[in-house]
Structure formats: structure tokens, C-alpha cells
Coordinates of N, CA and C in Angstrom, one line a residue:
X1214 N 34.9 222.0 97.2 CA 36.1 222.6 97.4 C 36.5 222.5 98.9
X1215 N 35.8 223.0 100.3 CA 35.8 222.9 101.3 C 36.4 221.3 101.6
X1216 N 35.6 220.5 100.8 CA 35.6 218.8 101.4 C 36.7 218.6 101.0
X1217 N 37.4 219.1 100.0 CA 38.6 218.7 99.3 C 40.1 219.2 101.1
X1218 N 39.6 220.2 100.9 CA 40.3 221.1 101.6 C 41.3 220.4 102.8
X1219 N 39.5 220.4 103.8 CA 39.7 220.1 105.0 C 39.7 218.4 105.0
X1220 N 39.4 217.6 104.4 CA 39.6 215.9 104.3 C 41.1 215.7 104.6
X1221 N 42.1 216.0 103.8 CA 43.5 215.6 104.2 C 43.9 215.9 105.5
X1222 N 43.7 216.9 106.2 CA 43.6 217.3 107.4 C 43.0 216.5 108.5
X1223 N 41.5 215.8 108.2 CA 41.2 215.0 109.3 C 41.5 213.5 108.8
X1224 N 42.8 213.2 108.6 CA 42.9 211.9 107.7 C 41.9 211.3 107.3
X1225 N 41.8 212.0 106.1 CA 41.4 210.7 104.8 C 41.9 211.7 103.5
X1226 N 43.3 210.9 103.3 CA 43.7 211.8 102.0 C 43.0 211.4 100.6
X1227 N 42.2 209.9 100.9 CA 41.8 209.6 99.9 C 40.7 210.3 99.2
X1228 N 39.7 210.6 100.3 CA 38.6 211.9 99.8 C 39.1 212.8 98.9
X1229 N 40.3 213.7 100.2 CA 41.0 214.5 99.7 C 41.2 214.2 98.0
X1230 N 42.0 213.3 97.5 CA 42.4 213.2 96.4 C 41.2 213.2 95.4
X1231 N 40.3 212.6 96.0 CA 39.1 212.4 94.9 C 38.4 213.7 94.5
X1232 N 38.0 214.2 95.9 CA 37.4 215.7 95.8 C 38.6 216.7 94.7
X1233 N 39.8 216.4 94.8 CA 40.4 216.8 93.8 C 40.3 216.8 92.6
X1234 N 40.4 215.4 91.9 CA 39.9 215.2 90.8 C 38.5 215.8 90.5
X1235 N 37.9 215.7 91.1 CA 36.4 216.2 91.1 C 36.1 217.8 90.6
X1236 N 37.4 218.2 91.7 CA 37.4 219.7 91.2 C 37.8 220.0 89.5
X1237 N 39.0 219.3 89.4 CA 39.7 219.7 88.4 C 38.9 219.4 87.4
X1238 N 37.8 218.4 87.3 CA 37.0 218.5 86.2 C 36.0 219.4 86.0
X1239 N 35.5 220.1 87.0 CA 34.6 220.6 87.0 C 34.8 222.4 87.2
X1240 N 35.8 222.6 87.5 CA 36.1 224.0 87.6 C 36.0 224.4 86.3
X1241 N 35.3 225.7 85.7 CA 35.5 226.2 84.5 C 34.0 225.7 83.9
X1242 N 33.7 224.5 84.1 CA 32.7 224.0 83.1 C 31.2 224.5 83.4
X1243 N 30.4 224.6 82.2 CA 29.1 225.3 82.4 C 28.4 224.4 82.0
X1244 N 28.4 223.3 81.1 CA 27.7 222.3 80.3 C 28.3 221.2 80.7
X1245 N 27.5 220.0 81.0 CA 28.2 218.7 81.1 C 27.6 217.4 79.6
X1246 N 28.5 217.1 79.2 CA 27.9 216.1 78.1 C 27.8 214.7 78.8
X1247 N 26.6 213.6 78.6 CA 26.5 212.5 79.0 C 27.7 211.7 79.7
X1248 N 29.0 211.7 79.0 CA 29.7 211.2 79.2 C 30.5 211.8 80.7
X1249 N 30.6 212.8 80.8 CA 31.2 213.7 81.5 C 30.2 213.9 82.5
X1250 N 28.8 213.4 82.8 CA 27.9 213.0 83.8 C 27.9 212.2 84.5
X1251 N 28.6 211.0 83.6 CA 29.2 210.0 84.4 C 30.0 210.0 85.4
X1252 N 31.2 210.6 84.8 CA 32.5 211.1 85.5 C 32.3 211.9 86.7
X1253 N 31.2 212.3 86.6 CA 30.8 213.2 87.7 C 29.9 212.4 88.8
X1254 N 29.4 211.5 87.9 CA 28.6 210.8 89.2 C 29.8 209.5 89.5
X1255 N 30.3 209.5 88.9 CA 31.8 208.2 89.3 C 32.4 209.0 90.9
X1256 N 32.2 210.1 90.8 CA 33.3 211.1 91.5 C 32.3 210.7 92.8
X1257 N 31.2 211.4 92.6 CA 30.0 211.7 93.8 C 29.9 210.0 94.6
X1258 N 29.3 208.8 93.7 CA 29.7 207.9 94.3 C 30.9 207.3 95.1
X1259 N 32.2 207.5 94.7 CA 32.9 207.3 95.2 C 33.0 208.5 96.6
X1260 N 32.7 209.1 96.4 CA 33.2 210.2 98.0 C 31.5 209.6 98.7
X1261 N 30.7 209.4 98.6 CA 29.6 208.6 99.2 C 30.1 207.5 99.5
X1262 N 30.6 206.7 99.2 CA 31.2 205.5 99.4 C 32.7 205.3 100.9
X1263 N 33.6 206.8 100.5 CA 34.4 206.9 101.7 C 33.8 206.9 102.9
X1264 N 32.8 208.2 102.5 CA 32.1 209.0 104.1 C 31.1 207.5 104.7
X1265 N 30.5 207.4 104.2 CA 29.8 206.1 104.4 C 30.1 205.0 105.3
X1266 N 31.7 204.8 104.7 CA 32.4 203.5 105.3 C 33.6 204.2 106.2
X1267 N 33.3 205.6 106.1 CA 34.8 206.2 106.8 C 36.0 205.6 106.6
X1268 N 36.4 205.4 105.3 CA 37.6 205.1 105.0 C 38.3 206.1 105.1
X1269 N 39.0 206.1 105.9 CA 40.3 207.0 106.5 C 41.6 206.7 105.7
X1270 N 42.8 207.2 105.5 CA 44.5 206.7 104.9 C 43.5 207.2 103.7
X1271 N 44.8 205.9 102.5 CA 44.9 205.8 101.2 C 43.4 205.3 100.9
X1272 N 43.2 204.4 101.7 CA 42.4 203.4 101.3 C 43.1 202.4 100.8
X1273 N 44.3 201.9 100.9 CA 44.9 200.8 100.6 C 45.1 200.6 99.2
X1274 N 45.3 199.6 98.0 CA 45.8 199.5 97.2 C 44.0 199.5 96.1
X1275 N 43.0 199.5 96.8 CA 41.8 199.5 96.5 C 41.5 201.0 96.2
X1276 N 42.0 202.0 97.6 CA 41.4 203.3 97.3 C 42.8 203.9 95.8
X1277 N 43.5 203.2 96.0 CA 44.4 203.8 94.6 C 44.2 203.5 93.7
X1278 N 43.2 202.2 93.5 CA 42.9 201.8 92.1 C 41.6 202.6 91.6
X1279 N 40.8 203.0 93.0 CA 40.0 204.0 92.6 C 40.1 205.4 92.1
X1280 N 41.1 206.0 92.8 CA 41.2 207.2 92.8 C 42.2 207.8 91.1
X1281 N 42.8 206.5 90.7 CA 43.7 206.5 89.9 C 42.3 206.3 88.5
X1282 N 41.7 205.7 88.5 CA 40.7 205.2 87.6 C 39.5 206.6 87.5
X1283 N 39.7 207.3 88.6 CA 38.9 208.6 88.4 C 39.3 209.3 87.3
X1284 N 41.2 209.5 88.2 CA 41.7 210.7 87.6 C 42.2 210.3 86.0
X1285 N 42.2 208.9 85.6 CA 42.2 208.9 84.4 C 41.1 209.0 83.4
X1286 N 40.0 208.9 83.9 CA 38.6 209.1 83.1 C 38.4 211.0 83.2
X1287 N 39.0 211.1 84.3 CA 39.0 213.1 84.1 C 40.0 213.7 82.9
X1288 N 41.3 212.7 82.6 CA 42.3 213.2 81.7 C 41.7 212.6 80.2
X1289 N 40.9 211.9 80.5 CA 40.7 211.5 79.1 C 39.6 211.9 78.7
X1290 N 38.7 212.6 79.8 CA 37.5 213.7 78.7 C 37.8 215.0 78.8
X1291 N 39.1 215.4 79.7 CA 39.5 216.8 79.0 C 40.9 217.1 78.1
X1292 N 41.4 215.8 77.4 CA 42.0 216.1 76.7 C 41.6 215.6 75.2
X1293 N 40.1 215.5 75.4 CA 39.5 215.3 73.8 C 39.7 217.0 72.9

């Protein structure tokens, strides 16, 4: 939540966005099923992957293809 927080603030909205999705999956939940482990480790790699490389901005049309590809695997295991 914090990383989410303060990321857009020291540019890199991309984190920002991801730690977002991250949240939104995970707020509320107490059990994760295999599939939704994934998604969780999709999330964790990718924000390893920003801090890592310090990708700062969007991340270009790369960090949108990512961040878009998160938040569609978040919409599609919480709207089973």
C-alpha cells in the first residue's frame, strides 16, 4: 500500500499502477487458489523488475503492455 502510494510521487507511475492492481486483488482476500498465486506472483515480479531496472515514467508502450496484462488477469479472476 505504502509502495503504491508514494511511487507516483517519486516518478514512476508505472509501479504506482501495478502496486495498484496488486492491491485491488488482494485487498479482502484470505485464501489464494493456484491460479490467483500466479497473479500474485505476476504482480511481485513485475514491481522486482521496475525497482531493479528503475524504470521511471510509463515505461513506454512495454510498461503499458504490462501493466494492462496484469490488470486484465486481476479482472478476470475476480469476476469468475
Amino acid at each position: 500500500h505504502d509502495l503504491r502510494g508514494m511511487s507516483g510521487n517519486f516518478g514512476y507511475p508505472l509501479l504506482a499502477r501495478v502496486c495498484a492492481s496488486l492491491s485491488r486483488f488482494t485487498d479482502g482476500r484470505k485464501t489464494v487458489n493456484k491460479k490467483e498465486q500466479e497473479a500474485v506472483k505476476a504482480h511481485v515480479n513485475a514491481i522486482t523488475v521496475i525497482l531493479l531496472n528503475k524504470i521511471s515514467g510509463t515505461g513506454g508502450k512495454v510498461g503499458a503492455e504490462i501493466a494492462d496484462g496484469l490488470e486484465a488477469a486481476v479482472t478476470a479472476l475476480t469476476d469468475d
